[in-house]
């Protein structure tokens, strides 16, 4: 239970216990809640007070992957904050049981918990069993983490314009693991740099090979906000790029928009240095958080990645169309590129093309590929399903 009002928290905890919950953990802020989850292990349900749905609350929901199975949102907040919370919940892969006003009604709580019980009478603990830290550290040390590549496409021509480099773990006994299986440990232990530079080395080697074969693709790597808070990031990145004799202009770093910047002065300096060195900077998940326009004004971004939730809303939610159209206009005025994430259908592709969006990414074009699969696809020049 994540609720800062003592009396509301006490009454809600009593309601949970009366409904048969074996153990109820209470926290009045997101930091305390994360510490409880890390110390006591995963839980089935989190009651999250909507007052927390700001930068702090979104950070909690984002970091709860692997520690929480389902969420009940509690209380009132402005519609735009509520919508941001719903988008983060979907992105992280949590099950949203529903929303409850204050004071919490036991009948409604019983109904919401019943939805979870009906969907999963026996909790599948394996679905959010995270590897222990020693296993992840061993995997990083022994090169078990491998790069996969999610292509970005020119929406009009169907040609591949670049790739986003994604992490996969070739576990010696569990097979290929997705980020949801190991990112909670990476995040908890702050091993972002170890993962980034492992992927950077693999990605740059492939980029150099593809360039020599006549495919000068842009490669994008994900950065966590905490990495920008450490001086010298630009120097370490530049050293790796120089060793592969690649131009910095062919490399972009994506920063997730919902992540708060730590040590703002150092972070701003790191970003400015990366831009001065010629690297591209992309604001990922654009539209999900609250600082989109502010960050565009303050930080030297070159690319906007529209969150997939807006693409899913095409054809059903006119507001999504308005957001996409206004973002495209804004990007043109700021001389920035827009990439539409999560394109999954022909109808979405067609509508984005009609709206003037030039780049897309998603399963309609391609799933993530190994380096060999990407190389083979480019060599075969298979047409992309457009039209």
Coordinates of C-alpha atoms in Angstrom, one line a residue:
X1 CA 0.0 0.0 0.0
X2 CA 1.4 3.3 -1.2
X3 CA -0.5 6.1 0.5
X4 CA 0.7 9.2 2.4
X5 CA -2.4 9.9 4.4
X6 CA -2.2 8.0 7.7
X7 CA -5.9 7.5 8.3
X8 CA -6.6 6.5 4.7
X9 CA -3.7 4.1 4.8
X10 CA -4.9 2.6 8.1
X11 CA -8.5 2.0 6.9
X12 CA -7.3 0.6 3.6
X13 CA -4.9 -1.8 5.3
X14 CA -7.7 -3.0 7.6
X15 CA -10.0 -3.5 4.5
X16 CA -7.3 -5.7 2.8
X17 CA -6.8 -7.8 5.9
X18 CA -10.6 -8.3 6.4
X19 CA -10.7 -9.6 2.8
X20 CA -8.1 -12.3 3.7
X21 CA -4.8 -10.7 2.5
X22 CA -2.0 -12.6 4.3
X23 CA 0.4 -9.7 4.5
X24 CA -0.1 -6.0 4.0
X25 CA 3.0 -3.8 3.6
X26 CA 2.5 0.0 4.1
X27 CA 4.6 2.9 2.7
X28 CA 4.0 6.7 2.6
X29 CA 6.5 7.4 -0.2
X30 CA 7.8 5.7 -3.3
X31 CA 11.4 5.3 -2.0
X32 CA 10.1 3.4 1.1
X33 CA 7.8 1.3 -1.0
X34 CA 10.7 0.2 -3.3
X35 CA 12.9 -0.7 -0.3
X36 CA 10.1 -2.8 1.1
X37 CA 9.6 -4.6 -2.1
X38 CA 13.3 -5.2 -2.5
X39 CA 13.7 -6.5 1.0
X40 CA 10.5 -8.6 1.3
X41 CA 10.1 -9.7 -2.3
X42 CA 7.4 -9.4 -5.0
X43 CA 3.8 -8.7 -4.1
X44 CA 0.5 -9.5 -5.9
X45 CA -1.2 -6.1 -5.6
X46 CA -0.1 -2.5 -5.0
X47 CA -2.6 0.1 -4.0
X48 CA -1.0 3.3 -5.4
X49 CA -2.3 6.7 -4.3
X50 CA -2.8 8.9 -7.3
X51 CA -1.3 11.9 -5.4
X52 CA 2.0 10.1 -6.2
X53 CA 1.5 10.2 -9.9
X54 CA 4.1 12.9 -10.6
X55 CA 7.7 12.3 -11.4
X56 CA 8.1 10.3 -8.2
X57 CA 5.1 8.1 -8.8
X58 CA 5.9 7.4 -12.4
X59 CA 9.5 6.4 -11.3
X60 CA 8.0 4.0 -8.8
X61 CA 5.7 2.4 -11.3
X62 CA 8.5 2.1 -13.8
X63 CA 10.9 0.5 -11.3
X64 CA 8.3 -1.9 -10.0
X65 CA 8.7 -4.2 -12.9
X66 CA 9.5 -7.7 -11.5
X67 CA 8.3 -6.7 -8.0
X68 CA 4.6 -6.1 -8.6
X69 CA 2.0 -8.1 -10.4
X70 CA -1.1 -5.8 -10.4
X71 CA -2.1 -2.3 -9.4
X72 CA -5.1 -0.5 -8.0
X73 CA -5.0 3.3 -8.5
X74 CA -6.5 5.1 -5.5
X75 CA -7.8 8.7 -5.1
X76 CA -8.1 11.6 -7.5
X77 CA -5.6 13.4 -9.7
X78 CA -5.8 15.7 -12.8
X79 CA -6.8 13.7 -15.9
X80 CA -3.4 14.2 -17.6
X81 CA -1.6 12.8 -14.6
X82 CA -3.9 9.8 -14.4
X83 CA -3.4 9.2 -18.2
X84 CA 0.4 9.2 -17.7
X85 CA 0.1 6.6 -15.0
X86 CA -2.0 4.4 -17.1
X87 CA 0.5 4.6 -20.0
X88 CA 3.4 3.7 -17.7
X89 CA 1.4 0.8 -16.2
X90 CA 0.8 -0.6 -19.7
X91 CA 4.4 -0.1 -20.8
X92 CA 5.9 -1.8 -17.7
X93 CA 3.5 -4.7 -18.2
X94 CA 1.5 -4.5 -14.9
X95 CA -2.1 -5.6 -14.6
X96 CA -4.4 -2.7 -13.8
X97 CA -7.2 -4.0 -11.7
X98 CA -9.1 -0.7 -11.6
X99 CA -9.4 2.6 -9.8
X100 CA -11.0 3.4 -6.4
X101 CA -12.0 6.7 -4.9
X102 CA -11.5 7.8 -1.3
X103 CA -12.6 6.6 1.1
X104 CA -12.0 3.1 -0.1
X105 CA -15.2 1.0 -0.2
X106 CA -14.7 -2.6 1.0
X107 CA -17.2 -3.8 -1.6
X108 CA -15.3 -2.2 -4.5
X109 CA -12.0 -3.5 -3.1
X110 CA -13.5 -7.0 -3.0
X111 CA -14.6 -6.6 -6.6
X112 CA -11.2 -5.4 -7.8
X113 CA -9.3 -8.2 -6.0
X114 CA -11.8 -10.6 -7.4
X115 CA -10.8 -9.6 -11.0
X116 CA -7.3 -10.6 -10.2
X117 CA -8.4 -13.9 -8.6
X118 CA -10.6 -14.7 -11.5
X119 CA -7.8 -14.0 -14.0
X120 CA -5.1 -15.9 -12.1
X121 CA -6.4 -18.0 -9.2
X122 CA -2.9 -19.3 -8.6
X123 CA -0.3 -16.5 -8.9
X124 CA 2.4 -17.3 -11.4
X125 CA 5.4 -16.4 -9.3
X126 CA 7.8 -17.4 -12.0
X127 CA 6.5 -14.6 -14.2
X128 CA 8.2 -12.1 -12.0
X129 CA 11.0 -14.2 -10.5
X130 CA 14.1 -12.0 -11.0
X131 CA 17.6 -13.5 -11.3
X132 CA 19.8 -12.9 -8.2
X133 CA 22.3 -10.2 -8.5
X134 CA 25.3 -12.5 -8.6
X135 CA 23.8 -14.2 -11.7
X136 CA 23.3 -10.9 -13.5
X137 CA 26.8 -9.8 -12.6
X138 CA 28.3 -13.0 -13.9
X139 CA 26.3 -12.6 -17.1
X140 CA 27.7 -9.1 -17.6
X141 CA 31.2 -10.2 -16.8
X142 CA 31.1 -13.3 -19.1
X143 CA 29.5 -11.6 -22.1
X144 CA 26.1 -13.3 -21.9
X145 CA 24.2 -10.1 -22.7
X146 CA 23.7 -9.7 -26.4
X147 CA 22.5 -7.0 -28.7
X148 CA 19.3 -7.3 -30.7
X149 CA 18.3 -4.7 -33.2
X150 CA 14.8 -3.1 -33.7
X151 CA 14.8 -1.5 -37.2
X152 CA 13.5 2.0 -37.9
X153 CA 11.9 2.5 -41.3
X154 CA 11.2 5.2 -43.7
X155 CA 7.4 5.2 -43.8
X156 CA 7.1 6.2 -47.4
X157 CA 9.7 4.0 -49.0
X158 CA 9.9 1.1 -46.6
X159 CA 13.7 1.3 -46.4
X160 CA 15.6 0.7 -43.2
X161 CA 17.0 4.0 -41.8
X162 CA 18.5 2.8 -38.5
X163 CA 18.1 0.5 -35.6
X164 CA 17.5 0.7 -31.9
X165 CA 19.9 -1.5 -29.9
X166 CA 18.1 -3.7 -27.4
X167 CA 19.4 -6.0 -24.6
X168 CA 18.8 -9.7 -24.4
X169 CA 20.4 -12.2 -22.0
X170 CA 21.5 -15.6 -23.3
X171 CA 21.2 -17.3 -19.9
X172 CA 23.1 -20.6 -19.7
X173 CA 20.1 -22.5 -18.4
X174 CA 17.0 -20.4 -19.0
X175 CA 17.6 -19.5 -22.6
X176 CA 17.0 -16.1 -24.1
X177 CA 15.6 -13.7 -21.5
X178 CA 13.9 -10.4 -22.2
X179 CA 14.6 -7.1 -20.4
X180 CA 11.6 -7.6 -18.1
X181 CA 13.5 -10.6 -16.7
X182 CA 16.7 -8.8 -15.7
X183 CA 16.1 -5.0 -15.8
X184 CA 14.9 -4.8 -12.2
X185 CA 18.3 -6.1 -11.1
X186 CA 20.2 -3.8 -13.5
X187 CA 18.2 -0.9 -12.2
X188 CA 18.5 -1.8 -8.5
X189 CA 22.2 -2.3 -8.7
X190 CA 22.8 0.7 -11.1
X191 CA 24.6 -1.5 -13.6
X192 CA 23.5 0.7 -16.5
X193 CA 27.0 1.5 -17.7
X194 CA 28.1 -2.2 -17.7
X195 CA 25.1 -3.0 -19.9
X196 CA 25.4 0.1 -22.1
X197 CA 29.1 -0.5 -23.0
X198 CA 28.5 -4.2 -23.6
X199 CA 25.8 -3.3 -26.1
X200 CA 27.8 -0.4 -27.5
X201 CA 30.8 -2.6 -28.3
X202 CA 28.6 -5.1 -30.2
X203 CA 26.5 -2.5 -31.9
X204 CA 29.5 -0.5 -33.1
X205 CA 31.1 -3.6 -34.5
X206 CA 28.0 -4.4 -36.5
X207 CA 27.5 -0.8 -37.6
X208 CA 31.1 -0.7 -38.9
X209 CA 30.5 -4.0 -40.8
X210 CA 27.2 -2.7 -42.3
X211 CA 28.8 0.5 -43.3
X212 CA 31.5 -1.3 -45.2
X213 CA 28.8 -3.2 -47.0
X214 CA 27.0 -0.1 -48.1
X215 CA 24.4 0.2 -45.3
X216 CA 25.2 3.4 -43.4
X217 CA 22.5 3.0 -40.7
X218 CA 22.0 5.1 -37.6
X219 CA 22.3 3.1 -34.4
X220 CA 20.4 4.2 -31.3
X221 CA 21.4 3.2 -27.7
X222 CA 19.2 3.7 -24.6
X223 CA 20.5 5.8 -21.7
X224 CA 19.1 5.9 -18.2
X225 CA 18.9 9.3 -16.6
X226 CA 21.3 8.3 -13.8
X227 CA 24.1 7.7 -16.3
X228 CA 24.0 11.4 -17.3
X229 CA 24.7 12.3 -13.7
X230 CA 28.3 11.0 -13.8
X231 CA 30.9 13.3 -15.4
X232 CA 32.9 12.0 -18.3
X233 CA 30.2 9.9 -20.1
X234 CA 30.9 11.7 -23.4
X235 CA 34.7 10.9 -23.2
X236 CA 34.1 7.2 -22.6
X237 CA 31.6 7.0 -25.4
X238 CA 33.8 8.9 -27.8
X239 CA 36.7 6.6 -27.1
X240 CA 34.7 3.5 -28.0
X241 CA 33.4 5.1 -31.2
X242 CA 36.9 6.2 -32.3
X243 CA 38.2 2.7 -31.8
X244 CA 35.7 1.6 -34.5
X245 CA 36.5 4.5 -36.8
X246 CA 32.8 5.5 -37.0
X247 CA 31.3 9.1 -37.2
X248 CA 29.5 10.2 -34.1
X249 CA 26.7 11.5 -36.4
X250 CA 25.6 8.0 -37.0
X251 CA 24.9 7.3 -33.3
X252 CA 21.9 8.5 -31.2
X253 CA 21.3 8.1 -27.5
X254 CA 17.7 7.7 -26.4
X255 CA 16.6 9.2 -23.0
X256 CA 13.3 8.0 -21.5
X257 CA 11.1 11.0 -20.9
X258 CA 9.5 9.7 -17.7
X259 CA 12.9 9.4 -16.0
X260 CA 13.8 12.4 -13.8
X261 CA 17.2 14.0 -14.4
X262 CA 19.5 13.6 -11.4
X263 CA 22.2 16.3 -10.7
X264 CA 20.8 18.5 -13.4
X265 CA 23.9 20.6 -14.0
X266 CA 26.1 17.5 -14.6
X267 CA 23.4 15.9 -16.7
X268 CA 22.9 19.0 -18.9
X269 CA 26.7 19.3 -19.3
X270 CA 26.9 15.6 -20.4
X271 CA 24.1 16.1 -23.0
X272 CA 25.6 19.3 -24.3
X273 CA 29.0 17.6 -24.7
X274 CA 27.5 14.6 -26.5
X275 CA 25.7 17.0 -28.9
X276 CA 28.9 19.0 -29.5
X277 CA 30.7 15.8 -30.4
X278 CA 28.1 15.1 -33.0
X279 CA 25.9 12.5 -31.4
X280 CA 22.2 12.6 -31.8
X281 CA 19.9 12.8 -28.7
X282 CA 16.4 11.4 -28.7
X283 CA 13.6 12.0 -26.2
X284 CA 11.9 8.6 -25.8
X285 CA 8.3 7.9 -24.9
X286 CA 7.4 11.4 -25.8
X287 CA 4.1 12.5 -24.3
X288 CA 4.0 10.1 -21.3
X289 CA 5.6 12.3 -18.7
X290 CA 5.1 15.9 -17.7
X291 CA 8.2 17.7 -18.8
X292 CA 8.1 17.1 -22.6
X293 CA 8.0 20.8 -23.7
X294 CA 10.2 21.9 -20.9
X295 CA 12.8 19.3 -21.8
X296 CA 12.7 20.3 -25.5
X297 CA 13.4 23.9 -24.5
X298 CA 16.2 23.0 -22.1
X299 CA 18.0 20.1 -23.7
X300 CA 19.6 19.7 -27.1
X301 CA 17.4 16.9 -28.5
X302 CA 17.5 16.0 -32.2
X303 CA 14.7 13.4 -32.3
X304 CA 11.3 12.8 -30.8
X305 CA 10.0 9.2 -30.3
X306 CA 6.3 9.3 -30.0
X307 CA 5.0 6.9 -27.3
X308 CA 3.3 3.8 -28.7
X309 CA 0.1 4.6 -26.8
X310 CA -0.7 7.4 -29.2
X311 CA -0.2 5.2 -32.2
X312 CA -2.5 2.6 -30.7
X313 CA -5.1 5.3 -30.3
X314 CA -5.2 6.2 -34.0
X315 CA -8.6 5.5 -35.5
X316 CA -10.3 5.4 -32.1
X317 CA -9.2 8.5 -30.1
X318 CA -9.3 11.9 -31.9
X319 CA -7.0 13.3 -29.2
X320 CA -4.3 10.9 -30.2
X321 CA -4.5 12.3 -33.8
X322 CA -4.3 15.8 -32.5
X323 CA -1.2 15.0 -30.3
X324 CA 0.6 13.3 -33.2
X325 CA -0.2 16.2 -35.7
X326 CA 0.9 18.9 -33.2
X327 CA 4.1 17.0 -32.4
X328 CA 4.9 16.7 -36.1
X329 CA 4.4 20.5 -36.5
X330 CA 6.5 21.2 -33.5
X331 CA 9.3 18.9 -34.7
X332 CA 9.4 20.6 -38.1
X333 CA 9.7 24.0 -36.4
X334 CA 12.5 22.8 -34.2
X335 CA 14.2 20.9 -37.0
X336 CA 13.8 17.5 -35.3
X337 CA 13.0 14.0 -36.5
X338 CA 9.9 12.2 -35.3
X339 CA 9.8 8.4 -35.0
X340 CA 6.4 6.8 -34.4
X341 CA 6.9 3.8 -32.0
X342 CA 4.6 0.8 -31.8
X343 CA 3.3 0.7 -35.4
X344 CA 1.5 -2.6 -35.6
X345 CA -1.1 -2.4 -38.4
X346 CA -1.5 -1.3 -42.0
X347 CA -4.1 1.2 -41.0
X348 CA -1.7 2.9 -38.5
X349 CA 1.0 2.9 -41.2
X350 CA -1.3 4.5 -43.7
X351 CA -2.6 7.2 -41.3
X352 CA 0.9 8.1 -40.2
X353 CA 2.0 8.4 -43.9
X354 CA -1.0 10.7 -44.6
X355 CA -0.1 12.8 -41.6
X356 CA 3.4 13.4 -42.9
X357 CA 5.3 11.3 -40.3
X358 CA 8.5 10.1 -42.0
X359 CA 9.8 7.3 -39.7
X360 CA 8.2 4.4 -37.9
X361 CA 9.2 1.5 -35.7
X362 CA 7.2 -1.6 -34.7
X363 CA 6.1 -5.1 -35.5
X364 CA 4.3 -4.0 -38.7
X365 CA 7.7 -3.4 -40.1
X366 CA 9.9 -5.9 -38.2
X367 CA 10.4 -7.6 -34.9
X368 CA 13.8 -7.2 -33.2
X369 CA 16.6 -9.1 -35.0
X370 CA 19.9 -10.6 -34.3
X371 CA 22.9 -9.0 -36.0
X372 CA 23.0 -11.9 -38.5
X373 CA 19.3 -11.6 -39.2
X374 CA 19.6 -7.8 -39.8
X375 CA 22.6 -8.3 -42.1
X376 CA 20.8 -10.9 -44.1
X377 CA 17.6 -8.8 -44.4
X378 CA 19.5 -5.8 -45.7
X379 CA 21.5 -8.0 -48.1
X380 CA 18.3 -9.6 -49.5
X381 CA 16.6 -6.2 -49.7
X382 CA 13.2 -7.7 -48.9
X383 CA 10.5 -5.2 -49.5
X384 CA 8.6 -3.8 -46.5
X385 CA 4.8 -4.2 -46.5
X386 CA 3.7 -0.6 -47.4
X387 CA 0.7 0.8 -49.1

